Amino acid sequence: MSGVTLYALTGAALVGTGFFGLIAARHLLRRVLAFNLIGSGLFVYLGAAGARGGEADPVPQALIITGIVVALSASALAVGLIVALARARGRAMLPEEDVGG
Amino acid sequence: MTALVALLALPLAGALAAVVLPHGAVRGMVPALSVAMLAATAVLVAGLSAQAPTRLKLGQWPPPVGIVLEVDGLAAALIAMTALVMTAAALAALRSEQPAAAGARAAFGFWPLMLLLWAALNAVFVSRDLFNLYVGLELLSLASVGLVAIGGKPEALAAAMRYMLFALVGSLLYLAGVVLVYAAHGTLDIGLLADRTPAKPDALALALMTAGLMAKTALFPFHVWLPPAHGSAPAPASAMLSALVPKASFVILLRLWFEAMPDRAQDGALVLLAVLGTAAVIWGSLRALLQTRLKLVVAYSTVAQIGYLFLVFPLAGGGSAEMPWSAGAWTGVLFLALAHGLAKAAMFLAVGQWMAVTGSDRLDAMRGLATAMPMTSFAFALAAVTLVGLPPSGGFTGKYLLMTSAFAAGQWMWALVLAGGGLLAAAYLYRPLAILFARADAPGPATLPTRGMQAIPLCLAGAAIALGIASETPFELLSIGRPAAAEDGS
Amino acid sequence: MTALLPLLLLLTSLVPAAISFFLAQDSYGLRNALNLGGALLKAGLIVAMLFAVAGGAVYETTIPLAPGLVLLLKIDALALLFVSLSAALWLLTTIYAIAYFGTKPQQSRFFGFFSLCVFATTGIALSGSLISFFIFFELLTLSTWPLVSHKQDAASLRAARSYLLYALPCSTLLLVAIVWLESATGPVLFDETPDLDALDRSSQQAIFALFIVGVGMKAAIVPLHGWLPSAMAAPAPVSALLHAVAVVKAGAFGVVRVVYDVFGVARVTDLGVGMPLAVLASATILWGSIRALQQTEIKKRLAYSTVSQVSCIVLGAALASPYAVIGGLAHLVHQGLMKITLFFCAGIYDERAGVRDIAGLDGLGWRMPWTSACFSLGALGMIGLPPLAGFVTKIYLGIGALQAEAAWVLAVLGASTLLNAAYFLPLLARLWFREAAPDARGDERVPALVVPAVVAALAALGAGLLAASPLSPLGWATLITEREYLR
């Protein structure tokens, strides 16, 4: 197995795990983590895509760095919202999903 | 060229300045900034010519390494509409006490978020690089979520959180598509992608990106986040969110389906998009009929109106692309988008003024307000005329162009969607209008907004009407740089 | 300069409308001057054009909209017939309305929308293309709503809602018809009948039916007439506007345009849709009369009478023989003059004597002689008593029916005359031959209410007496028919 394939498979596994978390978790923090997993998986795959033809391609690296910054800001905002919501409601879940708990 | 740079840099700089400057200085800066933006927009639109669309290569790097910004008629028209709506919303927010009443933090947060939103919208309209579009879209979503949450009430926070989840799912789906495109073609520039050698993953990538953008555009059945989010934001924020934000992701959809990969537009997929649009029209309208809060009526109406936009896909894409009717469908849909933006912003600003007076947005609290606040009510009525698609309004022009092309294409069912949707809109907008116009039981409210304040929504609604009366100029503007797939085939 | 004339005609109503909205309630002088000035200016412009158009002049203005949407304004003989009717009646109604409203509240809104309605009606008359017709037709729908609901009480709002409930679905069908047609033919201009052969026969028939539903609603063709009687909740000047100046007239005018300028007589005959329309119009004539007979309120009886009378215009258009066309077009004016007289009088009875029900008319004739004389003149004209205006149209329609080989129409006309007599004569008998109730009141101390009624009644009388003159409504209708439809 070549390095590139390994990268691609790792990316796919991360996306899959994140996807599972997204569906299974109701706690908002877990969901945000799941998003980050999916995002990381995609970036790993993008990195692998950049290695085509053996020559190093700088574009994916630039994209990944930008993407990480974007994902970080999104996560920060999401976590901030979760904290505010948890303070207001007492629980870190959306009202319509907060059942039996 | 300078105008384009100003349109992107001014709001960004303004947003940063709004964070550090004292509150009074911000209030002084915002009108000046709006005037500057309007002027830059005018320069941009005036400088646009059919022969040479305004192009800007960032840092003089050519694609695929560099990023290209390009202003065509579609981008210019949306930038102009954004400038109008943003200026009106900013003036309304400056004059109303609402952000301040919601707490110092809300007042502090509103201006940076609003200016970020403006920058993000303009960036999305002019970007021709799929990843740059992703960044713009993310900035847009984050600013929007912030604006929804700004009131700080529990329901607003929950609505913002729900919006955030949809936006994140949408972003990831879109990003996944972008990654696939890059892996297959080694470029993300839309112009280069149009000339690519088609590859296997293209269809999957297009599907992923489309799904993500559908969630962000709030197309049925991904619309559930929209009404509570737009219903709980402060009125000026709702105006921007409802009028402008869904248009940004819709524009990316147009760029994908008509410019980047028109060859992948299978008839089945195009019809599916229009069927979802039809469902949105019906479902959004029926839900709007059932609401007892005016803001939710207006928000569900956005769900319905977004549905119309998706009728463009079977009428101008795929096999229709080379047909004589495609140009009409393309321009018609853009007319609808522009008219909806102006009218919807007018509606939310009007509702905001009534809420400030009555303290509630329940429909039965609005009784008799037409006598007390005739200008605002007239603005709401004019906006309703546009949304129903009655002449003479931009909504009518769009509807006429779309319906004619639907009949010409032999796809008359889409014309019936437009006709029926208009009737449904009349039904759900008639209720608030009749209540406003009824005689008040109690004496009118003591303090009323000034005439200048009432004129703000009236100007927006008037612009939506003017779009129909003077439709030749916008029509020609929208024709500049129209994608080949939507060019008149005859 | 002459290209600006159509625009100028529109502006004489649009400018007063736009300014009226922003006037304070107590600027009576300015508002009245604006509205009267606009009405006078328009009447003057029309008189100035009358002879030129009689000599064959045509004025037109094109305002380009998006491709396919041609806003064409054109003054030809038919346009001038309608626009001079509405301009003359607008002038009278403005005088009447100023007196009627006195110092009642919300006048700026009323006069704003009132002038806007007249603006839309003028636009309908001058429209030279199908799409401009539709634009003004819809504008009329919208600007009528605030007038019908002017009193802002529950009954008015119900009436206004009922109006929209009929109007909006029907106009949606009209739009579908227009779009369907124009997607095959391109923009339709009235001066050249479009070539519909790209569409198959059944599509053409369906489009015709959609057109008739779309414009027939405003002409109150049965079963689309329900909104008209309930709109009686509105103030008297609005009734005059609905029944004589603008709305039902726009509908009838629309039927004429559809039959002659969109489809053309030959195609209507070929498609076999003219006779069904004539039958529908006949049914409306009879049904409206029968319903009028059952009403005990004056205004309701007049409303059903309108339902019946307007379909005489439609009948003329549908029969499509030369005499029928002339009769129908002349009736467009005749009915307007007679009906506005009747509504002015009904409003005076209501305002000055507090009488709304037919039973209250007893003995009012001698108390309010001017009003009652006008009312009688209008009613006798409606019945078709020679030599009044109604008689002239009925004769022409009758001859036209024979030309069209539809002798059964004579029976309809005869029955309708009997029914008209049955529902109008008892009113006249009450006015002149009954004793007044002891507590009855009633005076005519507001000349601004009575004078318009007298002028309208005299005009109706003149239209009948001077029918042979080339500038009478009948003479003008003959000119239109010879010039436009019998080429």
PDB file of C-alpha atoms in Angstrom, chain B residues 335 371 375 378 385 388-392 396-397 399-401 403-404 407-408 416 419-420 423 426 430 433-434 436-439 451 458 468-472 475, chain C residues 21-22 64-69 106 109 113 131 134-135 138-139 142 145-146 149-153 157 160-161 164 168-169 171-172 175-176 178-180 182-183:
ATOM      1  CA  PHE B 335     -35.613  39.125 -11.689  1.00  0.00           C
ATOM      2  CA  THR B 371     -54.304  54.306   9.789  1.00  0.00           C
ATOM      3  CA  MET B 375     -46.418  54.702   4.837  1.00  0.00           C
ATOM      4  CA  PHE B 378     -48.224  50.916   2.038  1.00  0.00           C
ATOM      5  CA  VAL B 385     -47.706  42.973  -4.710  1.00  0.00           C
ATOM      6  CA  VAL B 388     -47.543  37.756  -5.341  1.00  0.00           C
ATOM      7  CA  GLY B 389     -46.106  38.658  -8.744  1.00  0.00           C
ATOM      8  CA  LEU B 390     -48.711  41.208  -9.755  1.00  0.00           C
ATOM      9  CA  PRO B 391     -47.879  43.909 -12.273  1.00  0.00           C
ATOM     10  CA  PRO B 392     -46.215  46.302 -12.341  1.00  0.00           C
ATOM     11  CA  PHE B 396     -44.281  40.161 -12.283  1.00  0.00           C
ATOM     12  CA  THR B 397     -41.558  40.671 -14.880  1.00  0.00           C
ATOM     13  CA  LYS B 399     -42.857  35.570 -13.481  1.00  0.00           C
ATOM     14  CA  TYR B 400     -43.884  36.553 -16.980  1.00  0.00           C
ATOM     15  CA  LEU B 401     -40.469  35.696 -18.420  1.00  0.00           C
ATOM     16  CA  MET B 403     -43.954  31.409 -17.482  1.00  0.00           C
ATOM     17  CA  THR B 404     -43.467  32.268 -21.137  1.00  0.00           C
ATOM     18  CA  PHE B 407     -44.948  27.293 -22.088  1.00  0.00           C
ATOM     19  CA  ALA B 408     -42.491  27.656 -24.960  1.00  0.00           C
ATOM     20  CA  LEU B 416     -48.750  26.466 -13.208  1.00  0.00           C
ATOM     21  CA  ALA B 419     -49.460  30.842 -11.141  1.00  0.00           C
ATOM     22  CA  GLY B 420     -50.622  28.774  -8.176  1.00  0.00           C
ATOM     23  CA  LEU B 423     -52.406  32.781  -5.510  1.00  0.00           C
ATOM     24  CA  ALA B 426     -51.938  36.366  -2.106  1.00  0.00           C
ATOM     25  CA  TYR B 430     -53.951  39.060   2.484  1.00  0.00           C
ATOM     26  CA  LEU B 433     -53.046  43.296   5.120  1.00  0.00           C
ATOM     27  CA  ALA B 434     -56.718  42.975   6.025  1.00  0.00           C
ATOM     28  CA  LEU B 436     -53.697  46.183   9.231  1.00  0.00           C
ATOM     29  CA  PHE B 437     -56.458  47.879   7.291  1.00  0.00           C
ATOM     30  CA  ALA B 438     -59.308  47.042   9.690  1.00  0.00           C
ATOM     31  CA  ARG B 439     -60.526  49.753  12.032  1.00  0.00           C
ATOM     32  CA  ARG B 451     -41.875  59.789   8.477  1.00  0.00           C
ATOM     33  CA  LEU B 458     -41.220  52.265   1.394  1.00  0.00           C
ATOM     34  CA  GLY B 468     -40.731  45.977 -13.054  1.00  0.00           C
ATOM     35  CA  ILE B 469     -41.560  49.385 -14.482  1.00  0.00           C
ATOM     36  CA  ALA B 470     -38.043  50.103 -15.711  1.00  0.00           C
ATOM     37  CA  SER B 471     -37.211  46.514 -16.521  1.00  0.00           C
ATOM     38  CA  GLU B 472     -35.194  47.161 -19.642  1.00  0.00           C
ATOM     39  CA  PHE B 475     -32.598  43.106 -18.163  1.00  0.00           C
TER      40      PHE B 475
ATOM     41  CA  PHE C  21     -51.668  60.345  -0.763  1.00  0.00           C
ATOM     42  CA  PHE C  22     -49.350  62.772   0.974  1.00  0.00           C
ATOM     43  CA  PRO C  64     -39.859  49.446 -23.710  1.00  0.00           C
ATOM     44  CA  LEU C  65     -39.762  46.977 -20.837  1.00  0.00           C
ATOM     45  CA  ALA C  66     -37.953  43.660 -20.799  1.00  0.00           C
ATOM     46  CA  PRO C  67     -38.079  41.803 -24.141  1.00  0.00           C
ATOM     47  CA  GLY C  68     -41.559  40.481 -24.827  1.00  0.00           C
ATOM     48  CA  LEU C  69     -43.133  43.021 -22.514  1.00  0.00           C
ATOM     49  CA  GLN C 106     -59.499  59.490   5.331  1.00  0.00           C
ATOM     50  CA  ARG C 109     -56.474  57.976   0.928  1.00  0.00           C
ATOM     51  CA  PHE C 113     -56.832  55.450  -4.765  1.00  0.00           C
ATOM     52  CA  ILE C 131     -49.456  42.809 -21.854  1.00  0.00           C
ATOM     53  CA  PHE C 134     -53.015  43.063 -18.378  1.00  0.00           C
ATOM     54  CA  ILE C 135     -50.739  45.364 -16.388  1.00  0.00           C
ATOM     55  CA  GLU C 138     -54.320  44.220 -12.509  1.00  0.00           C
ATOM     56  CA  LEU C 139     -53.529  47.707 -11.318  1.00  0.00           C
ATOM     57  CA  LEU C 142     -55.457  46.387  -6.683  1.00  0.00           C
ATOM     58  CA  TRP C 145     -59.546  47.126  -3.014  1.00  0.00           C
ATOM     59  CA  PRO C 146     -58.898  50.059  -0.642  1.00  0.00           C
ATOM     60  CA  SER C 149     -63.013  48.505   2.027  1.00  0.00           C
ATOM     61  CA  HIS C 150     -62.884  52.280   2.574  1.00  0.00           C
ATOM     62  CA  LYS C 151     -65.198  52.273   5.600  1.00  0.00           C
ATOM     63  CA  GLN C 152     -62.879  49.752   7.288  1.00  0.00           C
ATOM     64  CA  ASP C 153     -65.767  47.967   9.007  1.00  0.00           C
ATOM     65  CA  LEU C 157     -63.695  44.212   4.515  1.00  0.00           C
ATOM     66  CA  ALA C 160     -63.353  43.681  -0.402  1.00  0.00           C
ATOM     67  CA  ARG C 161     -62.180  40.164   0.334  1.00  0.00           C
ATOM     68  CA  LEU C 164     -60.228  39.759  -4.431  1.00  0.00           C
ATOM     69  CA  LEU C 168     -57.126  37.203  -8.232  1.00  0.00           C
ATOM     70  CA  PRO C 169     -57.840  33.622  -9.393  1.00  0.00           C
ATOM     71  CA  SER C 171     -56.632  37.257 -13.338  1.00  0.00           C
ATOM     72  CA  THR C 172     -54.215  34.391 -12.746  1.00  0.00           C
ATOM     73  CA  LEU C 175     -52.150  35.614 -17.182  1.00  0.00           C
ATOM     74  CA  VAL C 176     -51.907  31.916 -18.027  1.00  0.00           C
ATOM     75  CA  ILE C 178     -51.708  35.480 -22.178  1.00  0.00           C
ATOM     76  CA  VAL C 179     -48.511  33.575 -21.520  1.00  0.00           C
ATOM     77  CA  TRP C 180     -49.762  30.497 -23.334  1.00  0.00           C
ATOM     78  CA  GLU C 182     -47.623  34.729 -26.412  1.00  0.00           C
ATOM     79  CA  SER C 183     -45.289  31.774 -25.997  1.00  0.00           C
TER      80      SER C 183
END
